[in-house]
Coordinates of C-alpha atoms in Angstrom, one line a residue:
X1 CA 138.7 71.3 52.8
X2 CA 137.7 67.8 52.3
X3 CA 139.5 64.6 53.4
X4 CA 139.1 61.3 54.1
X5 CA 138.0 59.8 57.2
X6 CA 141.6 59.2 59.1
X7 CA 142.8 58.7 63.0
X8 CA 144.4 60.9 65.1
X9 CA 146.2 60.6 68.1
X10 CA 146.5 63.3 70.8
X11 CA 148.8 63.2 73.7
X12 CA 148.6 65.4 76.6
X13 CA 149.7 66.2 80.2
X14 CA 147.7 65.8 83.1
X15 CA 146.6 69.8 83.6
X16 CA 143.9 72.0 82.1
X17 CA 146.6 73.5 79.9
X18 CA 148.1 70.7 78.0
X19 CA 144.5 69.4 77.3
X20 CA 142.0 72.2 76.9
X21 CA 144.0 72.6 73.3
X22 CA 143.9 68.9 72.8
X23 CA 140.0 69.2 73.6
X24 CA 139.5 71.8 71.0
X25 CA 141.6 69.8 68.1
X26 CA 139.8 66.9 68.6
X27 CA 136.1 68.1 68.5
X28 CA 137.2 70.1 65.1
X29 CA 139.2 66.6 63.7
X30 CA 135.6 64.9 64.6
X31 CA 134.0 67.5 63.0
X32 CA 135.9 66.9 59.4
X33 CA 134.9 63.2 59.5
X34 CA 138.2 61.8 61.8
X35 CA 138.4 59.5 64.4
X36 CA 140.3 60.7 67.7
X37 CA 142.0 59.0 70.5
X38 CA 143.3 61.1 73.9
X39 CA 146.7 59.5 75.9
X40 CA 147.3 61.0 79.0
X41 CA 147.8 60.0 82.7
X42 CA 145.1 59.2 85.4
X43 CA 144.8 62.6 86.2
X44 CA 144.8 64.3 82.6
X45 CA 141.6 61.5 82.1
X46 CA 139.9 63.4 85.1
X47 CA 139.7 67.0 83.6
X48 CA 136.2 68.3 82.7
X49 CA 135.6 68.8 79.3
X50 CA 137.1 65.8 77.3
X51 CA 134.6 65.3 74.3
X52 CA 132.5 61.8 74.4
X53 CA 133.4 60.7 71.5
X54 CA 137.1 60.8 72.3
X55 CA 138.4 57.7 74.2
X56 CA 141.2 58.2 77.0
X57 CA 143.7 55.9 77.1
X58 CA 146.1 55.9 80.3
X59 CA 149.1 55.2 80.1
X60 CA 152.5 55.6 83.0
X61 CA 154.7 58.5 82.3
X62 CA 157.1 58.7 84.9
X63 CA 158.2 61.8 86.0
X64 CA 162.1 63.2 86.5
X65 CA 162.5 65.9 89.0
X66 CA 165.6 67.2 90.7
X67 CA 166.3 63.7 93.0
X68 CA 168.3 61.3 90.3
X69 CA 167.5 58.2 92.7
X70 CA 163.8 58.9 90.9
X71 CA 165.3 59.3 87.2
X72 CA 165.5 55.3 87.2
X73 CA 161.6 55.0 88.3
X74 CA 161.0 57.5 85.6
X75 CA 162.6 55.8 83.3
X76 CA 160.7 52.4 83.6
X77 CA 157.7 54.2 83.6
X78 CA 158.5 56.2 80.7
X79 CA 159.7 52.6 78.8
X80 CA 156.6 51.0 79.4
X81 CA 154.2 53.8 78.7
X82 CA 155.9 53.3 74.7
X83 CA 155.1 50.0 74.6
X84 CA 151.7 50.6 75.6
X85 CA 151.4 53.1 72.7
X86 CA 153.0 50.8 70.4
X87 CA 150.0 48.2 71.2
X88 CA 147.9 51.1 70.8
X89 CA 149.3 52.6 67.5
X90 CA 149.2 48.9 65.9
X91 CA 145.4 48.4 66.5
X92 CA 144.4 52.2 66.0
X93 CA 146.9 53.2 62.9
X94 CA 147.2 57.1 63.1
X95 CA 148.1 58.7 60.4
X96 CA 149.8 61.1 63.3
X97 CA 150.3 61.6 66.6
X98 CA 150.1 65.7 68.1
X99 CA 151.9 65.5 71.1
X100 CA 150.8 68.8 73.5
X101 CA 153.7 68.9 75.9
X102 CA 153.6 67.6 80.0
X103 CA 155.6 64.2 80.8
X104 CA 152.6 62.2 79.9
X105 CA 153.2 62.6 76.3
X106 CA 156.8 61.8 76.4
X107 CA 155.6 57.9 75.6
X108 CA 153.4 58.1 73.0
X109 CA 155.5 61.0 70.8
X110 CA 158.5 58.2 71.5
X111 CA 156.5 55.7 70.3
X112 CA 155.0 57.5 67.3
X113 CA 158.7 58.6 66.3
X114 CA 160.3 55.2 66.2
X115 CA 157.5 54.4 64.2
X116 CA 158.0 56.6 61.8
X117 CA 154.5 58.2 62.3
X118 CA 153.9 61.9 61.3
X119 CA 154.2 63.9 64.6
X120 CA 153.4 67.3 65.9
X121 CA 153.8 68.8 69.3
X122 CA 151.8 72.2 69.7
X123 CA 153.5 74.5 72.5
X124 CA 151.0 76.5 74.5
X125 CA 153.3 78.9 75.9
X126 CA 156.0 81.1 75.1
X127 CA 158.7 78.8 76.1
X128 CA 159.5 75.3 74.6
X129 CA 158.5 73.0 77.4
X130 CA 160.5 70.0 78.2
X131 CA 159.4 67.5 76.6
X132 CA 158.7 69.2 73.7
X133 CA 162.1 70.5 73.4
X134 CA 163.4 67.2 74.3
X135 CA 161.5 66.4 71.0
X136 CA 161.9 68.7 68.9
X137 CA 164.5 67.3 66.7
X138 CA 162.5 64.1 65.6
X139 CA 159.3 65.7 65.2
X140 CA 157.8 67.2 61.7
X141 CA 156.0 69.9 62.9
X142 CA 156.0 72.6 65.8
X143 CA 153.0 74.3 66.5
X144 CA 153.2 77.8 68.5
X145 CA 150.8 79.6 70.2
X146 CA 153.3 82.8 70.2
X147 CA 155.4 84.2 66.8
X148 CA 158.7 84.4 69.4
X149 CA 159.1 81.3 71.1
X150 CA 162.0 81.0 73.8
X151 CA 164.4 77.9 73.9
X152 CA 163.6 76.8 70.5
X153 CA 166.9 75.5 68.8
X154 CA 167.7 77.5 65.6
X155 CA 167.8 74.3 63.7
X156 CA 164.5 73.8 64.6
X157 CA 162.9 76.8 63.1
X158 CA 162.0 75.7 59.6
X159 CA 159.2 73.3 61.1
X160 CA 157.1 76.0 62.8
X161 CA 153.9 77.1 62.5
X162 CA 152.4 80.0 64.2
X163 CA 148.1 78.5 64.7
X164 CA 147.9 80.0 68.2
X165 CA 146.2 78.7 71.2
X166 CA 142.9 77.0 70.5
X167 CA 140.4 77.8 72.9
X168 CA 136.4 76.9 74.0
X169 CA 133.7 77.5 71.8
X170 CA 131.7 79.8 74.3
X171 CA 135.0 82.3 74.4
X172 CA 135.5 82.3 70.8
X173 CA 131.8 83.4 70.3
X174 CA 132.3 86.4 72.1
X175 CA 135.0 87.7 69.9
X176 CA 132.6 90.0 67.5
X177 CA 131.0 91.3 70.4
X178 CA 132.0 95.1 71.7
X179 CA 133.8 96.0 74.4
X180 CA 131.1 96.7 77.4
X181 CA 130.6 100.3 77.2
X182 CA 132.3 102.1 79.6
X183 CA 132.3 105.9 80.8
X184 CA 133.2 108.1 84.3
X185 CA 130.0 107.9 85.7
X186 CA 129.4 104.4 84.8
X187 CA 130.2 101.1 86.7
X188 CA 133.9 99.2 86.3
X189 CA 133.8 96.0 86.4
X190 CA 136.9 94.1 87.4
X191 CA 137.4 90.2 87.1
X192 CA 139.9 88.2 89.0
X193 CA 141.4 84.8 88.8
X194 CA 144.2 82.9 89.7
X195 CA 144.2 80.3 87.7
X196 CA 142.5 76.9 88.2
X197 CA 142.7 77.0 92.2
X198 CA 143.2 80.6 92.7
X199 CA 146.1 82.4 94.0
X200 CA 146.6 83.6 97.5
X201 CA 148.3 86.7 96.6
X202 CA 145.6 87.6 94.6
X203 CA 143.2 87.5 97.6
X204 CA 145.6 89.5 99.6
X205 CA 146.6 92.3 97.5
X206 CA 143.8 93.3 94.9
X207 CA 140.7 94.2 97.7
X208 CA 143.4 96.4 99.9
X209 CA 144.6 97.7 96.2
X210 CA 141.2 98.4 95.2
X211 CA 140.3 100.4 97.8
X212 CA 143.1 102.8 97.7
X213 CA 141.5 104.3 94.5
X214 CA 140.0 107.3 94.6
X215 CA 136.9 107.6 96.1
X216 CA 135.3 108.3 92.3
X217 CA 136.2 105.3 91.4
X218 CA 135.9 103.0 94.2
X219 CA 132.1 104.0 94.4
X220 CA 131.6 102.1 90.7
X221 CA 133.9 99.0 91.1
X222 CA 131.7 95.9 90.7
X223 CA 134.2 93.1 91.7
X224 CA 134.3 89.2 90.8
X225 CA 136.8 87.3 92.1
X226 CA 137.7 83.6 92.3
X227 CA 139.6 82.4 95.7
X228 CA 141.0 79.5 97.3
X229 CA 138.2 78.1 99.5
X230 CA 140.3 78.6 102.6
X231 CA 140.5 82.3 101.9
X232 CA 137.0 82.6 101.1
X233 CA 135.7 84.4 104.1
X234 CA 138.9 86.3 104.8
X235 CA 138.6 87.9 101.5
X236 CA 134.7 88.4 101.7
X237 CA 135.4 90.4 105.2
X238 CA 138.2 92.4 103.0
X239 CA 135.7 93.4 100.9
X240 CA 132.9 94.2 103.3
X241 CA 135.4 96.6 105.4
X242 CA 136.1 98.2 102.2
X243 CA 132.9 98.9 101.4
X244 CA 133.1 97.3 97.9
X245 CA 130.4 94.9 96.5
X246 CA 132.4 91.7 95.5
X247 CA 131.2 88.3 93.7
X248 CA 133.4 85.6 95.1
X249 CA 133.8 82.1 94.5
X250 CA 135.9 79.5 94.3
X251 CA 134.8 78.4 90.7
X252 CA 132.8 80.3 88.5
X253 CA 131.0 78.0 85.7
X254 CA 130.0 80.7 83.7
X255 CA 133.8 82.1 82.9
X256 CA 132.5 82.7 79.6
X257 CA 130.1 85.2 80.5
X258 CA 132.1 86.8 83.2
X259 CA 134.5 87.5 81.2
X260 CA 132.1 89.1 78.7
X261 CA 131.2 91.3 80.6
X262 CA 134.0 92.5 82.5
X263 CA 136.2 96.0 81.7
X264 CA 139.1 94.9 83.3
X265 CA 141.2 91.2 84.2
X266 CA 143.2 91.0 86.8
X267 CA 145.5 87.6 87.1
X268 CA 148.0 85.4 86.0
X269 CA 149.3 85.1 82.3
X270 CA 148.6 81.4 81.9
X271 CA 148.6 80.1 77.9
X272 CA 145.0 79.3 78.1
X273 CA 144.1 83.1 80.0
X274 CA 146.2 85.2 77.2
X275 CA 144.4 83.1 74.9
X276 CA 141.4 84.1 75.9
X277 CA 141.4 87.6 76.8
X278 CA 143.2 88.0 73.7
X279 CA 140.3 86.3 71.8
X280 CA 137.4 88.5 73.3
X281 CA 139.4 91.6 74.1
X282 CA 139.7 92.3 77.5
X283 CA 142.7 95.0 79.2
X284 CA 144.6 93.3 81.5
X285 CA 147.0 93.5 84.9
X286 CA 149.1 90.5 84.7
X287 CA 151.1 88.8 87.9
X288 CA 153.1 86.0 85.9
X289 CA 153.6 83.0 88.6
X290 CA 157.4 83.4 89.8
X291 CA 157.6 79.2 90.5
X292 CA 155.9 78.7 86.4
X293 CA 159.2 76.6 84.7
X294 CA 161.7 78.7 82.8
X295 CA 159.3 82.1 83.8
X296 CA 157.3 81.0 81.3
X297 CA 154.8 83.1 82.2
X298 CA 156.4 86.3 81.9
X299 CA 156.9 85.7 78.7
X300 CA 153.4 84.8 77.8
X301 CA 152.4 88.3 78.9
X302 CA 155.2 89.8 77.0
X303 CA 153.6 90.3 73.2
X304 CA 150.4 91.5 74.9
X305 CA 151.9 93.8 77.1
X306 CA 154.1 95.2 74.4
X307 CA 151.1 95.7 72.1
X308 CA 149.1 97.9 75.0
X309 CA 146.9 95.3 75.7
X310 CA 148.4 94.3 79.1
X311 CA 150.0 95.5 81.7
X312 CA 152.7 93.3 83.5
X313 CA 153.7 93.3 87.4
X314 CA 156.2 91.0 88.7
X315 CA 155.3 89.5 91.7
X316 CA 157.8 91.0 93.7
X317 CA 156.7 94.4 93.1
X318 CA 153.0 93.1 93.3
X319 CA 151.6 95.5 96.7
X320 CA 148.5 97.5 97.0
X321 CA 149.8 100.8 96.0
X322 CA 151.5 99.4 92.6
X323 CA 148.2 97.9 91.7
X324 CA 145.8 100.9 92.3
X325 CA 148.4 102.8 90.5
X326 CA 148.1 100.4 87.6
X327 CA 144.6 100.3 87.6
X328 CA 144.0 104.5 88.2
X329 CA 145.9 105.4 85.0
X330 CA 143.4 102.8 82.6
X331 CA 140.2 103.6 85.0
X332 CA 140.9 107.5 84.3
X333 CA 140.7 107.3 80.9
X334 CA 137.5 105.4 79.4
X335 CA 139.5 105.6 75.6
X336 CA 142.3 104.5 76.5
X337 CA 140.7 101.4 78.3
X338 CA 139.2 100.5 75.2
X339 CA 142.1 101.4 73.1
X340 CA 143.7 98.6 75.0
X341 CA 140.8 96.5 74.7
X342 CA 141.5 96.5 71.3
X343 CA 145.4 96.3 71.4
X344 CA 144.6 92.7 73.5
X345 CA 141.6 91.7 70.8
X346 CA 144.3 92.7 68.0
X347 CA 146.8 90.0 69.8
X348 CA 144.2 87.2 69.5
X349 CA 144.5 84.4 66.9
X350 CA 141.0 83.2 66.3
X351 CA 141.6 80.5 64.0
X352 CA 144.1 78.5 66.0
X353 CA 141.8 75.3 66.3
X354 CA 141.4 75.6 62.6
X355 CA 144.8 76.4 61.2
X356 CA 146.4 73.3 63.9
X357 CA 143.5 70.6 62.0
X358 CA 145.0 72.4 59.1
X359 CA 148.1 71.8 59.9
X360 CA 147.5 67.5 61.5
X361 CA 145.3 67.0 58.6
X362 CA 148.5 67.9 56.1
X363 CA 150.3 64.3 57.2
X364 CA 148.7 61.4 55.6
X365 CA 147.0 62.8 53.2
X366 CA 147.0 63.2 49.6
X367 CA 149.0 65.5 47.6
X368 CA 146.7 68.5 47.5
X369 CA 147.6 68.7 51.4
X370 CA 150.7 70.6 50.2
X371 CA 149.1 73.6 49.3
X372 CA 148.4 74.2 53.0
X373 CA 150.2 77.0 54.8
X374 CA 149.8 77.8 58.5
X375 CA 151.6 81.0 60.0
X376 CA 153.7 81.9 56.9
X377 CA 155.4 78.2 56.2
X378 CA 154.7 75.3 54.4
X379 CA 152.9 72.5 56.1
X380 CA 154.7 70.2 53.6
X381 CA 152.1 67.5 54.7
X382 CA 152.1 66.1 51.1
X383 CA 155.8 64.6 51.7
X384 CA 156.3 64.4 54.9
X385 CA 152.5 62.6 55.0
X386 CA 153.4 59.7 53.0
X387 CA 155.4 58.1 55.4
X388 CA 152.3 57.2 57.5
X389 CA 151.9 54.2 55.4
X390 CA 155.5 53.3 56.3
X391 CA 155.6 53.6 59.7
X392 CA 152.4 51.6 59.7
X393 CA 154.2 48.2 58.5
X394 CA 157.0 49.0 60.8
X395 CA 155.3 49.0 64.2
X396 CA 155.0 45.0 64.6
X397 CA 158.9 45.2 64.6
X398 CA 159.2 48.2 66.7
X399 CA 156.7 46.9 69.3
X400 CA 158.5 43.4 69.3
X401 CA 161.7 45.3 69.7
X402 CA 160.5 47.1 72.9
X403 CA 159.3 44.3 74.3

């Protein structure tokens, strides 16, 4: 598809998981010729991995928890963080704004909306976040990562558009590769993560789980883990008792290749982890996090579990015994580990990053654009689009009105 050279706005939260997507977007909008700016909040401007071409622009959020006495502070912040983006919006002239959920986006999707600039919020996970449900009603477009989405209005249906979850080049590369071969006699490799800092239950259950398998197995378990530094040593000693050779580290910075090579994931069910092991094809045990908002992660590992791909354990029932249970019935059976391989690999949606720019380049642009179609609907870019122009002339007055 060809276009003209246009800017985009991205908005994100301050975590790994609101911005990894936003990453992705932009380096394939710079790729088709666009210019991209990033707003997020001091610490979203610190994650690795922002492109250099993108600028990050930082701008106060506010934040509204369960203490009302903070809702005030919130809202200031919140206030000022629009007219911020209004300044910004005037100079840069989107022709949209993608919004990716956390409370630092809440300004700028405000913003673009009273300015009548295209806007699309992308939702990584299988629940509506806040803000972008807060949204939802004055945006054009809604962007899943999953075809059942929970706390998505039924009013709100007709603007979404299953793209999936964009994620890194490295991972995406690995998709045509085979599953590692894998028989009785030969090794099992097992890869475990807990997310950006680890998780402590992870380090406590999975080496005492793992060595409750049967001896047959045990003998050809080849473990990576990532931990907490605090529990490093504990967990090494674990190990070493156990008799059961085990990688650990508290970040691994080639995931890509790990995770290539491994036979089996054990973790939690993070957007940006189904993603993933649903783009290479990897079976999985899945802990969803109990604390994650609405059990959002529960859901996440809900289409992959249902397809064979994954197998879920709530973290209540998450204890040695349950876990070498789990991991006996897939270890026993070399076909049916790569039967689920491929159940997870079948779950993946490979051209999320592309169908999304599909979808962002739609508003603004010329009449063609209507033609698009992401995830079964109409991008309806051609109409919607042509009120970029519009909202253009209007953000003088909305800025002065702000102010």
């Amino acid at each position: 598809m060809t276009t003209s050279n246009r800017h985009y706005v991205l908005a994100a939260g301050g975590t790994g998981g609101h911005l990894l997507p936003a990453f992705a977007l932009a380096d394939e909008l710079e790729r088709r010729g666009h210019h991209v700016a990033l707003i997020t909040d001091e610490r979203g401007a610190q994650i690795p991995g922002k492109p250099d071409f993108m600028p990050a622009h930082v701008l106060p959020a506010g934040r509204f928890g369960k203490n009302p006495l903070q809702w005030i502070k919130g809202l200031m912040a919140v206030l000022e963080g629009r007219k911020m983006a209004l300044r910004l919006f005037e100079s840069f002239q989107p022709s949209a704004v993608v919004g990716f959920g956390g409370y630092p986006s809440l300004p700028a999707i405000l913003a673009s909306t009273s300015a009548d600039i295209p806007t699309v919020v992308h939702e990584q996970n299988a629940v509506l976040g806040r803000v972008n449900r807060l949204l939802s009603g004055r945006v054009q477009a809604i962007a899943t990562a999953y075809p059942d989405v929970q706390r998505l209005k039924p009013a709100h249906r007709g603007k979404v558009h299953l793209v999936g979850n964009p994620v890194r080049a490295q991972v995406l590369n690995l998709r045509e590769e085979p599953f590692p071969p894998y028989g009785e006699d030969g090794l099992l490799r097992v890869l475990v993560t807990g997310g950006s800092q680890g998780a402590r239950v992870l380090s406590e259950v999975v080496p005492d789980g793992l060595a409750m398998l049967p001896p047959a197995i045990r003998q050809r378990l080849q473990v990576t883990q990532q931990c907490r530094p605090e529990d490093l040593d504990a967990v090494r000693e674990r190990y070493r008792n156990h008799g059961i050779p085990a990688e650990l580290a508290t970040y691994f910075e080639d995931m890509a290749a790990r995770l290539a090579d491994a036979h089996l994931f054990i973790g939690r069910a993070g957007a940006s982890t189904i993603a993933e092991l649903t783009a290479v094809g990897r079976p999985a045990i899945l802990i969803p996090l109990p604390i994650a908002t609405d059990d959002h992660q529960a859901f996440n590992a809900r289409e992959m579990a249902k397809a064979g791909g994954a197998r879920m354990i709530r973290q209540e029932n998450f204890e040695a015994k349950e876990l070498a249970k789990q991991i006996r019935v897939l270890a026993d059976d070399p076909q049916g580990l790569s039967n689920a391989a491929h159940a997870a690999w079948n779950c993946g949606r490979p051209k999320a990053v592309e169908d999304l720019a599909d979808l962002v380049e739609s508003f603004g642009g010329a009449d063609m654009m209507d033609v698009i179609r992401v995830g079964g609907n109409n991008a309806r870019g051609a109409t919607q689009g042509q009120v970029a122009g519009q909202g253009a002339k209007k953000l003088s007055a909305k800025r002065e009105s702000a102010e």
